[in-house]
Coordinates of C-alpha atoms in Angstrom, one line a residue:
X1 CA 50.5 -22.0 -18.7
X2 CA 47.2 -22.8 -20.3
X3 CA 47.2 -23.5 -24.0
X4 CA 44.8 -21.0 -25.5
X5 CA 44.8 -22.9 -28.8
X6 CA 43.8 -26.2 -27.2
X7 CA 40.4 -27.8 -27.4
X8 CA 39.7 -28.4 -23.7
X9 CA 36.7 -28.1 -21.5
X10 CA 36.8 -25.0 -19.3
X11 CA 37.2 -25.7 -15.6
X12 CA 34.9 -22.8 -14.8
X13 CA 31.8 -21.7 -16.7
X14 CA 32.4 -18.4 -18.5
X15 CA 29.4 -16.4 -19.4
X16 CA 28.0 -16.7 -23.0
X17 CA 24.4 -15.5 -23.0
X18 CA 22.0 -13.5 -25.0
X19 CA 23.6 -10.2 -23.9
X20 CA 26.9 -11.3 -25.4
X21 CA 25.4 -11.1 -29.0
X22 CA 26.2 -7.9 -30.8
X23 CA 24.4 -6.8 -34.0
X24 CA 26.5 -4.9 -36.6
X25 CA 24.3 -4.8 -39.7
X26 CA 21.5 -6.5 -41.6
X27 CA 21.3 -9.3 -44.2
X28 CA 19.5 -7.6 -47.1
X29 CA 22.2 -7.7 -49.8
X30 CA 23.6 -11.2 -49.3
X31 CA 21.4 -13.0 -51.9
X32 CA 21.6 -10.1 -54.3
X33 CA 25.4 -10.0 -54.3
X34 CA 26.7 -13.3 -52.7
X35 CA 30.2 -12.8 -54.3
X36 CA 30.7 -9.8 -51.9
X37 CA 30.4 -12.1 -48.9
X38 CA 31.8 -15.5 -49.9
X39 CA 34.1 -14.5 -52.8
X40 CA 32.3 -16.3 -55.6
X41 CA 29.4 -18.5 -56.4
X42 CA 31.7 -21.2 -57.8
X43 CA 33.3 -24.0 -56.0
X44 CA 35.3 -21.8 -53.8
X45 CA 32.3 -20.0 -52.5
X46 CA 30.4 -23.3 -52.0
X47 CA 33.2 -24.7 -49.8
X48 CA 33.3 -21.4 -47.9
X49 CA 29.8 -22.1 -46.6
X50 CA 31.1 -25.2 -44.8
X51 CA 34.1 -23.3 -43.5
X52 CA 31.8 -20.6 -42.0
X53 CA 29.8 -23.2 -40.0
X54 CA 32.9 -25.1 -39.0
X55 CA 34.5 -21.8 -37.8
X56 CA 31.7 -21.3 -35.2
X57 CA 32.5 -24.8 -33.7
X58 CA 36.3 -24.1 -33.8
X59 CA 35.7 -20.8 -32.0
X60 CA 34.1 -22.8 -29.2
X61 CA 37.1 -25.1 -29.1
X62 CA 39.5 -22.1 -28.9
X63 CA 37.4 -20.9 -26.0
X64 CA 37.8 -24.3 -24.3
X65 CA 34.2 -25.5 -24.7
X66 CA 34.3 -27.9 -27.6
X67 CA 36.2 -31.1 -28.1
X68 CA 34.6 -32.7 -31.2
X69 CA 33.1 -31.6 -34.5
X70 CA 31.6 -33.9 -37.1
X71 CA 30.9 -32.7 -40.7
X72 CA 28.8 -34.9 -42.9
X73 CA 28.1 -34.5 -46.6
X74 CA 24.7 -36.1 -47.5
X75 CA 23.8 -37.7 -50.8
X76 CA 21.6 -34.7 -51.7
X77 CA 24.6 -32.3 -51.2
X78 CA 23.3 -31.0 -48.0
X79 CA 25.8 -30.7 -45.1
X80 CA 25.5 -31.3 -41.4
X81 CA 27.9 -29.9 -38.8
X82 CA 27.6 -31.2 -35.2
X83 CA 29.6 -30.0 -32.2
X84 CA 29.6 -30.5 -28.5
X85 CA 30.2 -26.8 -27.5
X86 CA 27.9 -24.7 -25.4
X87 CA 25.3 -24.2 -27.9
X88 CA 24.2 -20.9 -29.5
X89 CA 22.2 -18.9 -26.8
X90 CA 18.4 -19.1 -27.3
X91 CA 17.1 -16.5 -24.7
X92 CA 15.2 -13.5 -26.0
X93 CA 17.4 -10.4 -26.7
X94 CA 15.7 -7.4 -25.2
X95 CA 16.9 -5.0 -27.9
X96 CA 15.9 -7.2 -30.8
X97 CA 12.7 -8.7 -29.3
X98 CA 13.5 -12.2 -30.5
X99 CA 15.8 -15.1 -29.6
X100 CA 19.5 -14.8 -29.8
X101 CA 19.6 -17.9 -32.1
X102 CA 17.3 -16.2 -34.6
X103 CA 19.4 -13.1 -34.6
X104 CA 22.6 -15.1 -35.1
X105 CA 21.0 -16.9 -38.0
X106 CA 19.4 -13.9 -39.8
X107 CA 21.5 -10.9 -39.0
X108 CA 24.9 -10.4 -40.7
X109 CA 27.8 -10.0 -38.3
X110 CA 25.7 -11.0 -35.3
X111 CA 27.6 -13.2 -32.9
X112 CA 29.5 -13.6 -29.6
X113 CA 32.8 -12.7 -31.4
X114 CA 31.9 -9.0 -32.2
X115 CA 31.1 -7.7 -28.7
X116 CA 33.2 -7.1 -25.6
X117 CA 31.3 -9.5 -23.3
X118 CA 31.9 -13.1 -22.5
X119 CA 31.5 -14.6 -25.9
X120 CA 34.9 -15.1 -27.5
X121 CA 38.4 -13.7 -26.8
X122 CA 39.8 -15.3 -29.9
X123 CA 37.9 -16.1 -33.0
X124 CA 38.8 -17.4 -36.5
X125 CA 35.4 -16.7 -37.8
X126 CA 35.8 -13.0 -37.5
X127 CA 37.6 -13.2 -40.8
X128 CA 34.5 -14.6 -42.3
X129 CA 31.0 -13.2 -42.4
X130 CA 29.0 -15.4 -40.0
X131 CA 26.5 -18.3 -40.3
X132 CA 23.7 -15.9 -41.3
X133 CA 25.3 -15.8 -44.8
X134 CA 25.2 -19.6 -44.9
X135 CA 21.5 -19.3 -44.0
X136 CA 20.8 -16.7 -46.6
X137 CA 22.5 -18.7 -49.4
X138 CA 20.8 -22.0 -48.5
X139 CA 17.6 -23.4 -49.9
X140 CA 16.9 -24.8 -46.4
X141 CA 18.7 -24.7 -43.1
X142 CA 17.8 -26.6 -39.9
X143 CA 19.4 -25.8 -36.6
X144 CA 19.3 -27.7 -33.3
X145 CA 20.8 -26.2 -30.1
X146 CA 21.3 -28.3 -27.0
X147 CA 21.7 -26.1 -23.9
X148 CA 19.9 -24.9 -20.8
X149 CA 18.6 -28.5 -20.3
X150 CA 16.6 -28.8 -23.6
X151 CA 16.9 -29.2 -27.3
X152 CA 15.9 -26.1 -29.3
X153 CA 15.0 -26.2 -33.0
X154 CA 14.3 -23.8 -35.8
X155 CA 14.1 -24.1 -39.6
X156 CA 14.8 -21.5 -42.3
X157 CA 14.2 -21.2 -46.1
X158 CA 16.6 -19.0 -48.0
X159 CA 17.3 -17.0 -44.8
X160 CA 13.8 -16.6 -43.6
X161 CA 12.5 -18.4 -40.5
X162 CA 9.7 -20.9 -41.2
X163 CA 8.4 -20.5 -37.6
X164 CA 9.4 -19.6 -34.1
X165 CA 12.1 -21.5 -32.2
X166 CA 10.6 -24.7 -30.7
X167 CA 11.5 -26.1 -27.3
X168 CA 12.1 -29.9 -27.6
X169 CA 12.9 -32.8 -25.4
X170 CA 15.0 -32.5 -22.2
X171 CA 18.7 -33.2 -22.5
X172 CA 21.9 -32.9 -20.5
X173 CA 24.0 -32.6 -23.6
X174 CA 25.2 -29.3 -25.0
X175 CA 26.1 -28.3 -28.5
X176 CA 24.8 -27.2 -31.9
X177 CA 23.8 -29.1 -35.1
X178 CA 23.3 -27.2 -38.3
X179 CA 22.1 -28.9 -41.5
X180 CA 22.0 -26.7 -44.7
X181 CA 21.4 -27.3 -48.4
X182 CA 23.1 -24.7 -50.6
X183 CA 20.7 -23.0 -53.0
X184 CA 21.0 -24.3 -56.6
X185 CA 19.7 -20.9 -57.8
X186 CA 22.8 -19.2 -56.3
X187 CA 25.7 -21.6 -56.9
X188 CA 27.1 -22.9 -60.1
X189 CA 27.6 -26.3 -58.6
X190 CA 26.6 -28.1 -55.4
X191 CA 29.3 -30.7 -55.7
X192 CA 31.6 -30.4 -52.6
X193 CA 35.1 -31.8 -53.1
X194 CA 36.1 -34.2 -50.3
X195 CA 39.9 -33.6 -50.7
X196 CA 39.5 -29.8 -50.5
X197 CA 37.4 -30.2 -47.3
X198 CA 39.8 -32.9 -45.9
X199 CA 42.9 -30.6 -46.3
X200 CA 41.1 -27.7 -44.7
X201 CA 40.0 -29.8 -41.7
X202 CA 43.3 -31.4 -41.2
X203 CA 45.0 -27.9 -41.1
X204 CA 42.3 -26.7 -38.6
X205 CA 42.9 -29.8 -36.4
X206 CA 46.6 -29.2 -36.4
X207 CA 46.0 -25.6 -35.3
X208 CA 43.5 -26.4 -32.6
X209 CA 45.4 -28.8 -30.3
X210 CA 43.2 -31.7 -29.1
X211 CA 40.1 -30.9 -31.2
X212 CA 38.7 -34.0 -32.9
X213 CA 37.3 -33.3 -36.4
X214 CA 35.5 -36.0 -38.3
X215 CA 34.6 -35.6 -42.0
X216 CA 32.0 -38.1 -43.5
X217 CA 31.0 -38.4 -47.2
X218 CA 27.7 -40.3 -47.5
X219 CA 27.7 -39.9 -51.3
X220 CA 28.8 -42.7 -53.6
X221 CA 32.5 -42.4 -52.8
X222 CA 31.9 -43.2 -49.1
X223 CA 35.0 -41.5 -47.8
X224 CA 35.7 -40.8 -44.1
X225 CA 38.6 -38.9 -42.5
X226 CA 39.3 -38.2 -38.8
X227 CA 41.8 -35.8 -37.3
X228 CA 43.0 -35.1 -33.8
X229 CA 46.5 -33.9 -32.9
X230 CA 47.5 -33.6 -29.3
X231 CA 50.8 -32.2 -30.5
X232 CA 49.2 -29.4 -32.3
X233 CA 51.5 -27.5 -34.7
X234 CA 54.5 -29.8 -33.7
X235 CA 52.5 -32.6 -35.4
X236 CA 51.9 -30.2 -38.3
X237 CA 55.6 -29.7 -38.9
X238 CA 56.1 -33.5 -38.7
X239 CA 53.4 -34.0 -41.2
X240 CA 54.9 -31.4 -43.6
X241 CA 58.4 -33.1 -43.2
X242 CA 56.9 -36.6 -43.6
X243 CA 58.7 -37.3 -46.9
X244 CA 61.8 -35.2 -46.2
X245 CA 65.0 -35.9 -44.3
X246 CA 65.2 -33.8 -41.2
X247 CA 68.6 -32.8 -39.8
X248 CA 67.4 -32.5 -36.3
X249 CA 65.9 -35.3 -34.2
X250 CA 63.1 -33.3 -32.7
X251 CA 60.8 -30.3 -33.8
X252 CA 61.9 -27.2 -32.0
X253 CA 58.7 -25.6 -30.4
X254 CA 58.0 -22.7 -28.0
X255 CA 55.3 -20.3 -27.2
X256 CA 54.7 -16.9 -25.6
X257 CA 52.0 -14.7 -24.3
X258 CA 51.6 -10.9 -23.7
X259 CA 49.0 -8.3 -23.9
X260 CA 49.4 -8.4 -27.7
X261 CA 48.2 -12.0 -27.8
X262 CA 49.8 -15.4 -27.9
X263 CA 52.1 -17.1 -30.3
X264 CA 53.1 -20.7 -30.9
X265 CA 56.1 -21.7 -33.1
X266 CA 57.2 -25.0 -34.4
X267 CA 60.2 -25.6 -36.7
X268 CA 62.6 -28.2 -38.1
X269 CA 65.2 -28.0 -40.7
X270 CA 65.6 -30.7 -43.4
X271 CA 68.1 -31.6 -46.0
X272 CA 66.1 -30.0 -48.9
X273 CA 66.9 -26.6 -50.4
X274 CA 63.3 -25.2 -50.2
X275 CA 61.7 -23.1 -47.5
X276 CA 58.3 -24.1 -46.2
X277 CA 57.1 -21.6 -43.7
X278 CA 53.4 -21.1 -43.0
X279 CA 51.9 -18.4 -40.8
X280 CA 48.4 -18.3 -39.2
X281 CA 46.4 -15.8 -37.2
X282 CA 43.4 -17.1 -35.2
X283 CA 43.6 -20.2 -37.4
X284 CA 43.4 -18.1 -40.6
X285 CA 46.1 -19.0 -43.1
X286 CA 47.9 -15.6 -43.6
X287 CA 49.1 -16.5 -47.1
X288 CA 50.5 -12.9 -47.6
X289 CA 52.3 -13.1 -44.2
X290 CA 52.2 -10.0 -42.0
X291 CA 53.7 -8.7 -38.8
X292 CA 53.9 -12.1 -37.0
X293 CA 55.8 -13.6 -40.0
X294 CA 58.1 -10.6 -40.2
X295 CA 58.9 -10.8 -36.5
X296 CA 59.7 -14.5 -36.8
X297 CA 62.0 -14.0 -39.9
X298 CA 63.9 -11.1 -38.2
X299 CA 64.4 -13.1 -35.0
X300 CA 65.5 -16.2 -36.9
X301 CA 68.2 -14.4 -38.9
X302 CA 69.4 -12.5 -35.9
X303 CA 69.7 -15.4 -33.5
X304 CA 71.5 -17.6 -36.0
X305 CA 74.0 -14.9 -37.0
X306 CA 74.8 -14.1 -33.4
X307 CA 75.4 -17.9 -32.7
X308 CA 77.5 -18.2 -35.9
X309 CA 79.8 -15.3 -34.9
X310 CA 80.2 -16.5 -31.3
X311 CA 81.0 -20.1 -32.4
X312 CA 83.3 -19.1 -35.4
X313 CA 81.0 -20.5 -38.1
X314 CA 81.5 -17.0 -39.6
X315 CA 84.9 -15.3 -39.6
X316 CA 85.4 -11.5 -39.0
X317 CA 85.6 -10.8 -42.8
X318 CA 82.6 -13.0 -43.7
X319 CA 79.3 -11.3 -44.4
X320 CA 76.3 -12.1 -42.2
X321 CA 74.1 -14.9 -43.2
X322 CA 71.0 -13.7 -45.2
X323 CA 67.5 -14.6 -44.4
X324 CA 67.3 -16.9 -47.4
X325 CA 70.4 -18.8 -46.1
X326 CA 69.1 -19.5 -42.6
X327 CA 65.7 -20.5 -44.0
X328 CA 67.0 -23.0 -46.6
X329 CA 65.4 -26.4 -45.8
X330 CA 63.3 -24.9 -43.0
X331 CA 59.8 -26.1 -42.3
X332 CA 58.0 -24.0 -39.8
X333 CA 54.5 -23.0 -38.6
X334 CA 53.8 -19.7 -36.7
X335 CA 50.4 -19.6 -35.1
X336 CA 49.3 -16.2 -33.5
X337 CA 46.2 -15.8 -31.4
X338 CA 44.9 -12.2 -30.8
X339 CA 41.7 -10.6 -29.8
X340 CA 41.5 -8.0 -32.5
X341 CA 43.3 -9.1 -35.7
X342 CA 43.6 -6.5 -38.5
X343 CA 43.8 -8.1 -41.9
X344 CA 45.3 -6.3 -44.9
X345 CA 46.4 -7.0 -48.4
X346 CA 44.5 -7.8 -51.6
X347 CA 42.9 -10.9 -50.2
X348 CA 42.8 -9.9 -46.6
X349 CA 45.3 -12.6 -45.7
X350 CA 48.0 -10.4 -44.2
X351 CA 48.2 -9.6 -40.5
X352 CA 48.6 -5.9 -40.0
X353 CA 48.7 -5.6 -36.1
X354 CA 52.0 -3.7 -35.7
X355 CA 52.6 -4.8 -32.1
X356 CA 52.7 -8.5 -33.1
X357 CA 56.1 -8.1 -34.9
X358 CA 58.1 -7.0 -31.9
X359 CA 56.3 -9.5 -29.7
X360 CA 56.9 -12.4 -31.9
X361 CA 60.5 -11.3 -32.5
X362 CA 61.3 -11.1 -28.9
X363 CA 59.8 -14.5 -28.1
X364 CA 61.5 -16.3 -31.0
X365 CA 64.9 -14.7 -30.5
X366 CA 65.0 -15.5 -26.8
X367 CA 63.8 -19.1 -27.1
X368 CA 65.7 -20.0 -30.3
X369 CA 69.0 -18.6 -28.8
X370 CA 68.4 -20.9 -25.8
X371 CA 67.9 -23.8 -28.0
X372 CA 71.1 -23.2 -29.9
X373 CA 73.2 -22.9 -26.7
X374 CA 71.6 -26.0 -25.2
X375 CA 71.8 -28.2 -28.4
X376 CA 75.4 -27.7 -29.8
X377 CA 75.3 -30.8 -32.1
X378 CA 72.0 -29.9 -33.8
X379 CA 73.0 -26.2 -33.9
X380 CA 76.2 -27.2 -35.8
X381 CA 74.1 -29.0 -38.4
X382 CA 71.8 -26.1 -38.9
X383 CA 74.6 -23.5 -39.1
X384 CA 76.7 -25.7 -41.5
X385 CA 73.8 -25.9 -43.8
X386 CA 73.1 -22.1 -43.6
X387 CA 76.9 -21.3 -44.3
X388 CA 76.8 -23.7 -47.3
X389 CA 73.7 -22.0 -48.5
X390 CA 75.5 -18.6 -48.2
X391 CA 78.5 -20.0 -50.2
X392 CA 76.2 -21.3 -52.9
X393 CA 74.4 -17.9 -53.0
X394 CA 77.7 -16.1 -53.5
X395 CA 78.7 -18.6 -56.2
X396 CA 75.4 -18.1 -58.0
X397 CA 75.8 -14.3 -57.8
X398 CA 79.1 -14.7 -59.6
X399 CA 77.6 -16.9 -62.2
X400 CA 74.8 -14.3 -62.9
X401 CA 77.4 -11.5 -63.0
X402 CA 79.5 -13.5 -65.5
X403 CA 76.4 -14.2 -67.7
X404 CA 75.5 -10.5 -67.7
X405 CA 79.1 -9.5 -68.7
X406 CA 79.1 -12.2 -71.4
X407 CA 75.8 -10.9 -72.7
X408 CA 77.1 -7.3 -72.9
X409 CA 80.2 -8.5 -74.8
X410 CA 78.5 -10.9 -77.2
X411 CA 75.2 -8.9 -77.7
X412 CA 73.3 -12.2 -78.1
X413 CA 73.1 -15.0 -75.5
X414 CA 70.5 -17.2 -77.1
X415 CA 71.4 -20.9 -77.0
X416 CA 72.7 -22.2 -80.3
X417 CA 70.2 -25.1 -80.4
X418 CA 67.2 -22.8 -80.1
X419 CA 65.3 -22.6 -83.5
X420 CA 63.8 -19.1 -82.8
X421 CA 60.8 -17.6 -84.4
X422 CA 60.8 -14.3 -86.4
X423 CA 57.9 -12.5 -84.7
X424 CA 59.1 -9.8 -82.3
X425 CA 55.8 -9.4 -80.3
X426 CA 56.1 -11.9 -77.3
X427 CA 52.3 -12.1 -77.0
X428 CA 52.3 -13.9 -80.4
X429 CA 55.4 -16.0 -79.9
X430 CA 55.3 -19.6 -78.7
X431 CA 58.2 -21.7 -77.4
X432 CA 58.0 -25.6 -77.7
X433 CA 60.3 -27.4 -75.3
X434 CA 60.9 -30.9 -76.8
X435 CA 62.9 -34.1 -76.0
X436 CA 66.3 -34.3 -77.7
X437 CA 67.7 -33.2 -81.0
X438 CA 65.7 -35.8 -83.1
X439 CA 62.4 -34.6 -81.8
X440 CA 63.6 -31.1 -82.2
X441 CA 64.4 -31.7 -85.9
X442 CA 60.9 -33.0 -86.5
X443 CA 59.3 -30.1 -84.6
X444 CA 61.4 -27.6 -86.5
X445 CA 60.2 -29.1 -89.8
X446 CA 56.5 -28.9 -88.8
X447 CA 56.5 -25.5 -87.0
X448 CA 55.3 -22.1 -88.2
X449 CA 58.6 -20.2 -88.4
X450 CA 56.9 -16.9 -87.9
X451 CA 55.5 -17.6 -84.4
X452 CA 56.8 -20.9 -83.1
X453 CA 60.3 -21.5 -81.6
X454 CA 61.7 -24.9 -80.8
X455 CA 64.1 -25.7 -77.9
X456 CA 65.4 -29.4 -77.7
X457 CA 66.6 -30.5 -74.2
X458 CA 69.1 -33.3 -74.1
X459 CA 68.1 -36.1 -71.6
X460 CA 66.5 -35.4 -68.2
X461 CA 67.4 -32.0 -67.0
X462 CA 68.6 -31.2 -63.4
X463 CA 66.2 -31.7 -60.6
X464 CA 66.2 -28.2 -59.1
X465 CA 64.2 -29.4 -56.1
X466 CA 67.3 -31.1 -54.9
X467 CA 69.9 -28.6 -56.1
X468 CA 71.2 -25.3 -54.9
X469 CA 70.9 -22.2 -57.1
X470 CA 74.7 -22.3 -58.0
X471 CA 74.4 -25.8 -59.4
X472 CA 71.1 -24.9 -61.1
X473 CA 72.7 -22.0 -62.9
X474 CA 75.7 -24.1 -63.8
X475 CA 73.7 -26.7 -65.6
X476 CA 73.9 -26.3 -69.4
X477 CA 70.3 -27.5 -70.2
X478 CA 68.8 -25.4 -67.4
X479 CA 70.8 -22.3 -68.5
X480 CA 69.6 -22.8 -72.1
X481 CA 66.0 -22.8 -71.0
X482 CA 66.4 -19.8 -68.7
X483 CA 68.2 -17.9 -71.4
X484 CA 65.7 -18.7 -74.1
X485 CA 62.7 -17.5 -71.9
X486 CA 64.6 -14.4 -71.2
X487 CA 63.1 -13.4 -67.8
X488 CA 66.0 -14.4 -65.5
X489 CA 65.3 -16.2 -62.2
X490 CA 64.5 -15.4 -58.6
X491 CA 65.7 -11.9 -57.6
X492 CA 66.6 -11.0 -61.3
X493 CA 63.2 -12.3 -62.6
X494 CA 61.3 -9.8 -64.7
X495 CA 58.2 -11.0 -66.5
X496 CA 58.3 -8.0 -68.9
X497 CA 61.4 -9.5 -70.4
X498 CA 59.6 -12.8 -71.4
X499 CA 60.3 -13.5 -75.0
X500 CA 57.3 -15.8 -75.3
X501 CA 53.9 -15.7 -73.8
X502 CA 53.2 -19.4 -74.5
X503 CA 55.7 -21.9 -73.3
X504 CA 54.6 -25.4 -74.3
X505 CA 56.2 -28.6 -72.8
X506 CA 56.0 -31.1 -75.6
X507 CA 57.4 -34.4 -74.3
X508 CA 56.7 -38.1 -75.3
X509 CA 53.6 -39.8 -73.9
X510 CA 55.7 -42.4 -71.9
X511 CA 57.2 -42.6 -68.5
X512 CA 60.4 -40.8 -69.5
X513 CA 58.5 -38.0 -71.2
X514 CA 56.4 -37.6 -68.0
X515 CA 59.6 -37.4 -65.9
X516 CA 61.2 -34.8 -68.2
X517 CA 57.9 -32.8 -68.1
X518 CA 57.9 -32.9 -64.3
X519 CA 61.5 -31.8 -64.1
X520 CA 60.9 -28.9 -66.4
X521 CA 57.7 -27.9 -64.5
X522 CA 59.7 -28.0 -61.2
X523 CA 62.3 -25.7 -62.7
X524 CA 59.6 -23.2 -63.9
X525 CA 57.8 -23.4 -60.6
X526 CA 60.8 -22.9 -58.4
X527 CA 62.7 -20.4 -60.4
X528 CA 60.2 -18.6 -62.6
X529 CA 56.9 -19.1 -60.9
X530 CA 55.2 -15.8 -62.2
X531 CA 55.2 -17.4 -65.7
X532 CA 52.9 -20.1 -64.4
X533 CA 50.8 -17.6 -62.4
X534 CA 50.4 -15.4 -65.6
X535 CA 49.2 -18.4 -67.6
X536 CA 52.2 -18.6 -69.9
X537 CA 53.0 -22.3 -69.3
X538 CA 51.2 -25.1 -71.2
X539 CA 51.5 -28.9 -71.4
X540 CA 51.0 -30.6 -74.8
X541 CA 49.3 -33.9 -74.6
X542 CA 50.6 -36.1 -77.5
X543 CA 48.7 -39.3 -78.3
X544 CA 50.1 -42.7 -77.3
X545 CA 49.2 -44.3 -80.6
X546 CA 48.3 -43.4 -84.1
X547 CA 46.0 -45.8 -85.9
X548 CA 46.0 -45.7 -89.7
X549 CA 43.3 -47.1 -92.0
X550 CA 43.8 -46.3 -95.5
X551 CA 44.1 -42.5 -95.7
X552 CA 42.5 -41.9 -92.3
X553 CA 44.3 -41.4 -89.0
X554 CA 43.0 -41.9 -85.5
X555 CA 45.0 -40.8 -82.4
X556 CA 44.6 -42.7 -79.2
X557 CA 45.5 -41.4 -75.7
X558 CA 45.3 -44.7 -73.7
X559 CA 46.4 -48.3 -74.0
X560 CA 42.8 -49.4 -73.2
X561 CA 41.5 -47.6 -76.3
X562 CA 43.8 -49.5 -78.6
X563 CA 42.8 -52.8 -76.9
X564 CA 39.2 -52.0 -77.4
X565 CA 39.6 -51.2 -81.1
X566 CA 41.8 -54.2 -81.8
X567 CA 39.5 -56.6 -80.0
X568 CA 36.6 -55.1 -81.9
X569 CA 38.2 -55.6 -85.3
X570 CA 39.4 -59.1 -84.6
X571 CA 36.1 -60.3 -83.1
X572 CA 33.7 -58.6 -85.4
X573 CA 33.0 -61.5 -87.8
X574 CA 34.1 -64.4 -85.5
X575 CA 31.5 -67.0 -84.3
X576 CA 32.3 -69.6 -81.7
X577 CA 30.4 -72.9 -81.4
X578 CA 30.7 -75.9 -79.1
X579 CA 30.4 -79.2 -80.9
X580 CA 29.0 -80.9 -77.9
X581 CA 26.4 -78.2 -77.2
X582 CA 24.7 -77.1 -80.3
X583 CA 22.8 -74.4 -78.4
X584 CA 26.1 -72.7 -77.4
X585 CA 27.1 -69.8 -79.7
X586 CA 29.1 -66.6 -79.2
X587 CA 28.8 -63.9 -81.8
X588 CA 29.3 -60.1 -82.0
X589 CA 28.4 -58.2 -78.9
X590 CA 28.2 -61.2 -76.5
X591 CA 31.6 -62.4 -77.7
X592 CA 33.2 -59.0 -77.3
X593 CA 31.7 -58.6 -73.8
X594 CA 32.8 -62.1 -72.8
X595 CA 36.4 -61.4 -74.1
X596 CA 36.5 -58.1 -72.3
X597 CA 35.4 -59.7 -69.0
X598 CA 38.0 -62.5 -69.4
X599 CA 40.7 -59.8 -69.8
X600 CA 39.4 -58.1 -66.6
X601 CA 39.6 -61.6 -64.9
X602 CA 43.2 -62.0 -66.2
X603 CA 44.1 -58.6 -64.6
X604 CA 42.5 -59.5 -61.3
X605 CA 44.2 -62.9 -61.3
X606 CA 47.6 -61.2 -62.0
X607 CA 47.0 -58.9 -59.0
X608 CA 46.1 -61.8 -56.8
X609 CA 49.2 -63.7 -57.9
X610 CA 51.4 -60.7 -57.1
X611 CA 49.9 -60.2 -53.7
X612 CA 49.3 -63.8 -52.5
X613 CA 51.2 -66.1 -54.9
X614 CA 49.9 -68.6 -57.5
X615 CA 48.2 -70.9 -55.1
X616 CA 45.3 -68.5 -54.3
X617 CA 44.4 -68.2 -58.0
X618 CA 44.4 -71.9 -58.5
X619 CA 42.3 -72.5 -55.4
X620 CA 39.7 -69.9 -56.5
X621 CA 39.6 -71.4 -60.0
X622 CA 39.0 -74.9 -58.7
X623 CA 36.6 -73.9 -56.0
X624 CA 34.3 -71.5 -57.8
X625 CA 35.0 -70.8 -61.5
X626 CA 34.9 -74.4 -62.7
X627 CA 31.5 -75.0 -61.1
X628 CA 30.0 -72.9 -63.9
X629 CA 29.0 -74.7 -67.1
X630 CA 30.5 -73.3 -70.3
X631 CA 27.1 -73.8 -72.0
X632 CA 25.6 -71.1 -69.7
X633 CA 27.3 -68.1 -71.2
X634 CA 25.3 -65.4 -69.5
X635 CA 25.9 -67.2 -66.2
X636 CA 29.6 -67.3 -66.8
X637 CA 29.7 -63.6 -67.7
X638 CA 27.8 -62.7 -64.6
X639 CA 30.0 -64.9 -62.4
X640 CA 33.3 -63.5 -63.8
X641 CA 31.9 -59.9 -63.3
X642 CA 30.7 -60.7 -59.8
X643 CA 33.6 -62.7 -58.4
X644 CA 36.5 -61.0 -60.1

């Protein structure tokens, strides 16, 4: 069966001509209200411009006509996207009286993905607004199309064509090149983030099997990234599980196709206790899930419960495994392709097509059941993990019930070591989480008793990322934190019960302090995530050193700051002379600069010794450094700087 999601050249030419372009509406309001079309005029909206142009190339790949896309960020913040697809049609549209290329570039929602002709059956760009919005919000845009035996070019300024389409040189190549410079009058910043683009393009390459995507940054950083995954979403799951311990040898993968569309699924369990399931529709990340994800989850739970009953993993008196039990440690990617996706939800990232649920459910249930029967050893590992998760869930439920009963009896469950504040309004209350009782004592002495509470934690708390919920709830330090905050966790979480609207992690400015802070953040993220989303969680940044001179104090965050000050103090009134060379003299700024460079040299030498042994440093010193004459101070400084 042909892979619809693959980036392969079509064996036969399908039609994609001027008559396939359908106009939905004009472009008048884009520059007036850009946020309506790209979300914002901040960094998110800026990056969205790149995604819109990239999506056009990916649509060509999904249709089987594009194998490579290159995205280049230029030093002036302009961006070029080049693909080897069929090229945007350039013939004149009878209804519009102008070239299809100009219509695509100047009319909102004009493109081969909106009609019923031979343009695109599947499109990720439909979720967006089209390349015309990129044109409207760019100071300048240049497009080159290679098709019909020639290169065709046209330029635009803020959405308006600067002239008619020009017929260029003859060429047998096909494809489209678009270069655009975002308009500084529209966007708050023109600084594109390489990492953000890299992550998006890696994800796109995983979802478009065989498509090569190259990202080049010509700015000062000079980064380059290249992605191509013949394994598609199987490679995606391997990437997601890269630093985890899989309990299966291979990634389970299967696919299905019907009149509803097509679906690909790849999944693998690992030894962790967290679920990592990602769903996509036409390459769009459906963050809010939808019908395809519901179908997957239902089939997964049903198939594993059926197998568990048949193979006696569950006895007759045992309850069925819950969805959270079978998904513990699961990494999965569900990629649906359909002709007419319906997106719902607050951010339009939830697939609403009702037929996809039963379709995906039937495919996953049948194929997963086959896998379980054909791979008894791996199935046993998966079911054992799910049963253990169910037992832990039951133990956690008992622990929560016990806590509730204890609360009702004692009427107060606040931990004894909590130094609470007196204010009753949670919006005014602050909770400082500190290291140990000694730090707690100092913080209690310095706090405002009316609004500031102090909770000392003893040692490094439990790593909840590697622990089941029953162990989490059984840990005294974790329980103290959960109780002090007051919201409960997971299904019992209620942000309205938060006793503080500012929770501050106040740990030492050393490695241990950073570790404790990370563990506390992990607990809050995994068990009480809405607190972070609501902006209730803060990190205090204590200084590394306090420098005292008389009655004045100065606080320093970094080791380098202290070295700079100490060197400055010690060298301020020092003068160095060479008895043999009366012209040689080091004072003030030159002496500080020379000392600083020598410290850099010392660091570089230490790094070389660590990597290559002492011999390499000795050789470099003898071969190069000792050639310099100490009387030539500026020359030595330049040499150290140049050859470090």
